[in-house]
């Protein structure tokens, strides 16, 4: 049994960035709770604040730095004794943080958060600990996480790092090379989450369809993993994110078509449509391959919701390239779409390419794409009106006397919701809802 500390220091974790950081924060929360510290949601009440940062693009870096400075002010206005910075920003810019933000009392990188309780103790003792080594942690050591009460959906990392070396991406610098977890460790984590009331698991990795090739003799093991997770009692939905099109096998499509617990939802970040842009990005596959794969998935998995993400303004992207990208989106009609403007990242090959696109043009192109997608989303959503769909009920809005949930076609926090009337049960349940109205991104209906 873990020794409990004598002091009841109050610790708040502030998480920024992607879902992978959420997972790291949950695991740190478990370690902190085991050690005997009191976890609090409000940083104003905390004596220790951990800011889990993102360092992926310029906007995320700026947000992280601003949040660190905001928390530092609590040393004067609140109860704060120790400010610890964790995550991708520290992994990449530890010297800058140490030199430029003296209020920071300790830092921990992406491969060292297992040491978080020791870092807290050292920082409270007046030291300035720095735990930033090689980002090689694989989560085999810790599968327990502490999720917040009232949470019914959780992200689970099936692999860490990436080997794809996309020219625009700094993830390998911050997270290291691709490292799969074993099926057994992931299943164990799923069981632990189910015991805490989680009913939906979203699988994440930088390259999820490549799962297992590094530890299972080159075999693509995602189909096997999904089928094993479907056997975990209490887990009702399994959702897949970040599936590279180049490794989306026929066996994987069969699992989507046949396993009732696997959500009919495919998140496949394409980044662009034009072959020469994809080549400069060093992305696998070409547009013809993507079109064929999308057609195959839709033919074999009826009603599947397809999500993708795109980058506009990549160096050398011409107006003609962008117009063709717009035509591609109009033609394929993705159910869900995210658009990012290209961000010039330090130490990446794309930063050294010629013909960079100005910020105003990038923003204009992003807005045009989202306007196109708004109409497509409304059209795709309309097909659900009059049908009965399973909806995971997640919260109650008292002022409107209405419950809010999601279908299997919508990922938590990034996609649409369903506004449900006539429900009198508990949160965290999956119920049948007859859809009566559709909007651009959301649905509304009545409990059957």
XYZ file of C-alpha atoms in Angstrom:
448
model
C 0.000 0.000 0.000
C 1.313 3.451 -0.881
C 2.452 5.514 2.107
C 0.228 8.536 2.709
C 1.865 11.892 3.217
C 1.280 13.697 6.456
C 0.407 17.020 4.906
C -2.924 17.521 3.156
C -1.667 19.837 0.478
C -4.364 20.669 -2.063
C -3.389 19.946 -5.662
C -5.105 21.226 -8.805
C -4.253 19.977 -12.298
C -4.900 22.356 -15.197
C -4.885 20.473 -18.511
C -4.346 22.114 -21.884
C -4.074 20.693 -25.376
C -5.162 17.346 -26.745
C -6.809 14.247 -25.341
C -3.421 12.639 -24.767
C -2.725 15.277 -22.129
C -6.044 14.461 -20.465
C -4.909 10.857 -20.107
C -1.596 11.967 -18.591
C -3.428 14.241 -16.158
C -5.751 11.400 -15.077
C -2.735 9.199 -14.375
C -0.978 11.956 -12.428
C -4.209 12.475 -10.476
C -4.218 8.793 -9.521
C -0.610 8.956 -8.287
C -1.280 12.190 -6.376
C -4.426 10.759 -4.782
C -2.603 7.566 -3.776
C 0.086 9.634 -2.087
C -2.501 11.306 0.105
C -2.731 14.783 -1.359
C -6.179 16.314 -1.776
C -7.216 16.888 -5.401
C -9.258 20.048 -6.019
C -10.809 21.387 -9.210
C -10.353 25.086 -8.454
C -6.729 26.367 -8.659
C -7.701 29.257 -6.361
C -8.045 26.727 -3.533
C -4.829 24.858 -4.305
C -1.465 25.002 -2.576
C 0.061 23.160 -5.551
C -0.908 23.721 -9.184
C 0.247 21.515 -12.063
C -0.164 22.988 -15.541
C -0.081 20.178 -18.120
C 0.916 22.048 -21.269
C 0.660 21.688 -25.032
C 3.520 22.665 -27.343
C 2.172 21.541 -30.706
C 1.491 24.809 -32.544
C 2.133 28.484 -31.853
C -1.377 29.180 -30.559
C -1.125 26.257 -28.123
C 2.290 27.377 -26.896
C 0.973 30.891 -26.298
C -2.041 29.555 -24.423
C 0.228 27.378 -22.268
C 2.568 30.241 -21.376
C -0.359 32.540 -20.564
C -1.921 29.888 -18.320
C 1.385 29.383 -16.481
C 1.617 33.136 -15.857
C -2.027 33.258 -14.733
C -1.389 30.491 -12.210
C 1.805 32.208 -11.019
C -0.288 35.183 -9.901
C -1.967 32.900 -7.362
C 1.206 33.036 -5.318
C 0.191 36.581 -4.410
C -3.599 36.397 -4.584
C -4.265 32.791 -3.535
C -2.844 29.973 -1.437
C -0.330 28.734 -3.985
C 3.026 27.490 -2.657
C 4.270 25.495 -5.661
C 3.742 25.820 -9.429
C 4.749 22.747 -11.460
C 4.717 22.710 -15.263
C 4.329 19.406 -17.120
C 3.830 18.110 -20.636
C 4.918 18.875 -24.162
C 6.052 22.480 -23.635
C 8.482 21.431 -20.921
C 9.771 18.527 -22.974
C 10.659 20.885 -25.798
C 11.487 24.183 -24.075
C 12.632 23.349 -20.538
C 15.510 25.862 -20.534
C 13.291 28.701 -21.752
C 10.726 27.977 -19.036
C 13.337 27.787 -16.299
C 15.098 30.965 -17.396
C 12.126 33.130 -18.339
C 9.476 32.165 -15.776
C 11.116 32.232 -12.335
C 7.753 31.571 -10.653
C 7.884 27.948 -11.890
C 8.989 25.690 -9.021
C 9.442 22.425 -10.927
C 9.005 20.892 -14.346
C 8.297 17.390 -15.663
C 8.449 16.132 -19.254
C 6.240 13.752 -21.194
C 8.215 10.674 -20.194
C 8.623 11.385 -16.480
C 5.210 12.100 -14.991
C 5.493 8.906 -12.907
C 7.725 11.050 -10.675
C 5.071 13.717 -10.101
C 4.636 13.168 -6.355
C 8.392 13.388 -5.798
C 8.481 16.596 -7.814
C 5.720 18.058 -5.659
C 7.590 17.140 -2.463
C 10.871 18.585 -3.713
C 9.275 21.812 -4.891
C 7.480 22.300 -1.568
C 10.833 21.750 0.171
C 12.305 24.712 -1.676
C 14.094 22.838 -4.433
C 13.491 23.387 -8.156
C 13.287 19.828 -9.555
C 13.646 19.190 -13.284
C 12.542 15.787 -14.561
C 12.825 15.944 -18.348
C 14.445 12.878 -19.869
C 13.830 10.905 -23.044
C 10.082 10.642 -23.732
C 10.029 6.833 -23.750
C 7.311 6.016 -21.217
C 4.800 3.441 -22.534
C 2.173 3.346 -19.749
C 2.838 -0.319 -18.979
C 3.719 0.584 -15.400
C 0.539 2.516 -14.586
C -2.872 1.697 -15.970
C -4.914 3.218 -13.170
C -6.398 6.654 -13.598
C -8.570 8.890 -11.478
C -11.380 10.299 -13.607
C -13.665 13.053 -12.430
C -17.013 12.117 -10.939
C -19.822 12.409 -13.468
C -17.574 11.322 -16.348
C -18.942 8.579 -18.575
C -16.506 8.730 -21.467
C -12.705 8.440 -21.356
C -9.793 8.495 -23.776
C -7.321 5.624 -23.697
C -3.859 5.759 -25.251
C -3.049 2.613 -27.187
C 0.361 3.884 -28.313
C 2.657 6.820 -27.738
C 4.935 8.764 -30.055
C 5.142 8.572 -33.844
C 7.475 7.339 -36.590
C 5.773 8.949 -39.586
C 7.939 12.096 -39.664
C 5.350 14.377 -41.282
C 7.225 17.513 -42.253
C 4.920 19.897 -40.356
C 4.758 17.952 -37.087
C 6.829 18.283 -33.913
C 5.206 15.386 -32.037
C 8.216 13.014 -32.424
C 10.406 15.708 -30.848
C 8.118 15.943 -27.804
C 6.777 12.390 -27.559
C 9.454 10.213 -29.140
C 9.112 7.304 -31.552
C 6.056 5.079 -31.975
C 5.522 2.690 -29.048
C 2.497 0.430 -28.748
C 1.152 -0.773 -25.440
C 0.303 -4.435 -24.970
C -3.278 -5.540 -25.455
C -3.310 -6.835 -21.883
C -2.397 -3.453 -20.366
C -5.040 -1.635 -22.409
C -7.738 -4.156 -21.464
C -6.749 -3.836 -17.800
C -7.067 -0.066 -17.997
C -10.484 -0.407 -19.646
C -11.658 -2.650 -16.809
C -10.458 -0.105 -14.256
C -12.295 2.689 -16.077
C -15.475 0.614 -16.293
C -15.350 0.167 -12.512
C -15.450 3.966 -12.232
C -18.605 4.218 -14.356
C -17.060 4.799 -17.785
C -19.261 3.405 -20.581
C -17.471 4.827 -23.643
C -13.784 4.530 -24.489
C -12.125 6.528 -27.253
C -8.873 4.977 -28.460
C -6.138 7.454 -29.341
C -2.591 7.396 -30.692
C -0.700 9.524 -33.153
C -1.170 6.704 -35.661
C -3.777 4.290 -34.280
C -4.066 2.024 -37.333
C -0.373 1.165 -36.994
C -1.047 -0.208 -33.512
C 0.892 -3.323 -32.585
C 3.293 -3.519 -35.517
C 6.268 -2.710 -33.297
C 5.594 -5.346 -30.624
C 3.599 -8.063 -32.432
C 5.969 -9.094 -35.232
C 4.792 -6.433 -37.665
C 1.116 -7.371 -37.406
C -1.614 -4.716 -37.424
C -3.338 -5.620 -34.166
C -6.053 -2.961 -33.945
C -8.850 -5.375 -35.000
C -7.800 -7.819 -32.279
C -7.595 -5.015 -29.704
C -11.082 -3.735 -30.526
C -12.583 -7.209 -30.226
C -10.843 -7.808 -26.899
C -12.008 -4.461 -25.491
C -15.571 -5.233 -26.591
C -15.540 -8.099 -24.084
C -14.950 -5.766 -21.119
C -18.097 -5.682 -19.010
C -19.547 -2.186 -18.634
C -17.935 -0.723 -21.759
C -20.703 -0.161 -24.321
C -19.032 2.008 -26.961
C -15.544 1.876 -28.474
C -14.508 4.835 -30.603
C -11.420 5.108 -32.820
C -9.465 8.298 -33.450
C -6.541 9.238 -35.701
C -6.667 6.351 -38.164
C -4.106 6.754 -40.936
C -5.655 5.854 -44.295
C -2.574 3.905 -45.409
C -3.048 1.224 -42.733
C -6.849 0.924 -42.737
C -7.114 -2.793 -43.523
C -10.052 -4.855 -44.759
C -9.968 -6.736 -41.446
C -10.431 -3.457 -39.581
C -13.387 -2.511 -41.780
C -14.939 -5.903 -40.969
C -14.693 -5.147 -37.232
C -16.482 -1.814 -37.717
C -19.194 -3.583 -39.691
C -19.684 -6.563 -37.376
C -18.894 -5.601 -33.775
C -21.900 -3.809 -32.206
C -19.782 -2.073 -29.560
C -17.484 -0.415 -32.105
C -18.963 2.978 -32.954
C -19.690 3.530 -36.631
C -17.346 6.491 -36.514
C -14.040 6.776 -38.340
C -11.675 9.651 -37.541
C -9.166 9.751 -40.400
C -6.959 12.879 -40.485
C -6.085 13.428 -44.164
C -4.531 16.937 -43.873
C -4.998 17.644 -47.605
C -6.382 16.291 -50.874
C -3.756 17.260 -53.445
C -1.033 14.723 -54.122
C 1.893 17.114 -54.450
C 0.950 18.854 -51.176
C 0.656 15.475 -49.430
C 4.068 14.523 -50.780
C 5.626 17.680 -49.319
C 3.843 16.943 -46.048
C 5.276 13.401 -46.224
C 1.820 11.921 -45.716
C 1.047 8.322 -46.760
C -1.327 7.596 -49.646
C -2.738 9.760 -52.384
C -6.167 11.170 -53.204
C -7.194 8.256 -55.399
C -6.374 5.832 -52.571
C -8.395 7.934 -50.123
C -11.440 8.061 -52.376
C -11.339 4.292 -52.840
C -10.995 3.698 -49.090
C -13.867 6.058 -48.228
C -16.102 4.344 -50.782
C -15.211 0.911 -49.382
C -15.886 1.952 -45.768
C -19.242 3.503 -46.647
C -20.248 0.448 -48.674
C -19.457 -2.018 -45.882
C -20.394 0.095 -42.828
C -23.800 1.669 -43.480
C -24.461 4.992 -41.733
C -20.803 5.400 -40.790
C -19.812 8.910 -39.742
C -16.499 9.995 -41.261
C -14.408 12.707 -39.630
C -11.249 14.243 -41.014
C -8.937 17.156 -40.280
C -7.222 19.399 -42.820
C -4.358 21.874 -42.889
C -4.707 24.965 -45.060
C -1.863 27.305 -45.988
C 0.890 24.688 -46.052
C 4.018 26.163 -47.695
C 3.537 26.233 -51.452
C -0.252 25.696 -51.342
C -1.576 27.704 -54.293
C -5.032 29.139 -54.800
C -5.656 26.351 -57.318
C -4.625 23.736 -54.731
C -7.076 25.219 -52.262
C -9.918 25.324 -54.799
C -9.337 21.652 -55.569
C -9.374 20.906 -51.851
C -12.768 22.623 -51.613
C -14.095 20.531 -54.508
C -12.780 17.378 -52.838
C -14.653 18.221 -49.622
C -17.861 18.980 -51.531
C -17.557 15.696 -53.372
C -16.661 13.345 -50.515
C -18.991 14.995 -47.954
C -17.366 14.159 -44.632
C -19.802 14.107 -41.721
C -17.353 15.903 -39.427
C -14.456 18.166 -40.353
C -11.792 20.129 -38.512
C -9.592 22.756 -40.171
C -6.231 24.047 -38.962
C -4.106 26.810 -40.409
C -0.500 25.757 -40.974
C 1.735 26.659 -38.043
C 5.456 27.109 -38.611
C 7.091 24.821 -36.030
C 10.715 25.030 -34.912
C 13.019 22.232 -36.085
C 10.527 20.755 -38.585
C 11.351 20.256 -42.301
C 8.296 22.262 -43.416
C 9.685 25.358 -41.693
C 12.513 25.350 -44.214
C 10.273 25.072 -47.292
C 9.876 28.058 -49.635
C 6.673 29.932 -50.534
C 5.065 30.298 -47.125
C 1.448 31.487 -47.158
C 0.582 34.671 -45.269
C -1.619 34.499 -42.168
C -4.521 36.443 -43.666
C -4.765 34.035 -46.602
C -4.604 31.029 -44.295
C -7.427 32.344 -42.119
C -9.538 33.180 -45.171
C -9.110 29.669 -46.563
C -9.982 28.078 -43.223
C -13.185 30.121 -42.995
C -14.205 29.189 -46.536
C -13.717 25.486 -45.811
C -15.733 25.645 -42.609
C -18.577 27.414 -44.400
C -18.626 24.633 -47.001
C -18.613 22.032 -44.249
C -21.424 23.762 -42.352
C -23.810 23.061 -45.228
C -22.553 19.496 -45.644
C -22.948 18.786 -41.921
C -26.518 20.058 -41.946
C -27.309 17.833 -44.921
C -25.707 14.746 -43.370
C -27.419 15.351 -40.023
C -30.804 15.568 -41.719
C -30.787 11.865 -42.540
C -31.385 11.019 -38.880
C -34.742 12.818 -38.541
C -37.530 10.328 -37.869
C -35.151 7.582 -36.811
C -34.467 6.046 -33.403
C -30.846 6.378 -32.278
C -28.947 5.243 -29.198
C -27.911 8.275 -27.141
C -25.498 8.407 -24.205
C -27.048 10.818 -21.678
C -24.272 12.973 -20.198
C -25.743 16.030 -18.476
C -28.896 17.788 -17.365
C -29.649 21.434 -18.149
C -32.015 22.508 -15.421
C -32.957 25.900 -16.815
C -34.311 24.246 -19.961
C -35.422 21.039 -18.210
C -33.650 19.007 -20.845
C -31.018 16.284 -20.948
C -28.071 16.370 -23.329
C -26.210 13.429 -24.821
C -24.441 12.092 -27.896
C -24.936 9.392 -30.497
C -22.255 6.958 -31.576
C -21.710 9.299 -34.546
C -20.371 12.113 -32.347
C -17.148 12.172 -30.346
C -17.102 13.903 -26.947
C -16.474 17.657 -26.936
C -15.516 17.957 -30.616
C -18.721 16.903 -32.400
C -22.444 17.541 -32.050
C -24.896 16.707 -29.265
C -28.490 15.535 -28.908
C -31.010 17.538 -26.862
C -33.357 14.993 -25.305
C -36.823 15.631 -23.900
C -38.965 13.234 -21.890
C -36.087 11.515 -20.087
C -36.440 10.791 -16.365
C -33.541 8.428 -15.709
C -29.927 8.657 -14.594
C -26.918 10.151 -16.308
C -24.479 7.789 -17.969
C -27.156 5.608 -19.558
C -27.594 4.808 -23.253
C -31.236 5.187 -24.273
C -33.303 5.122 -27.456
C -34.227 8.567 -28.735
C -36.472 9.353 -31.689
C -34.896 12.244 -33.587
C -37.376 15.024 -34.336
C -35.121 17.895 -35.430
C -31.685 18.307 -36.989
C -29.460 21.346 -37.064
C -26.060 22.062 -38.570
C -24.183 20.038 -35.976
C -26.721 18.972 -33.325
C -29.901 16.903 -33.088
C -33.008 16.987 -30.900
C -35.439 14.222 -30.017
C -37.681 12.454 -27.543
C -37.043 9.345 -25.462
C -38.811 6.354 -26.938
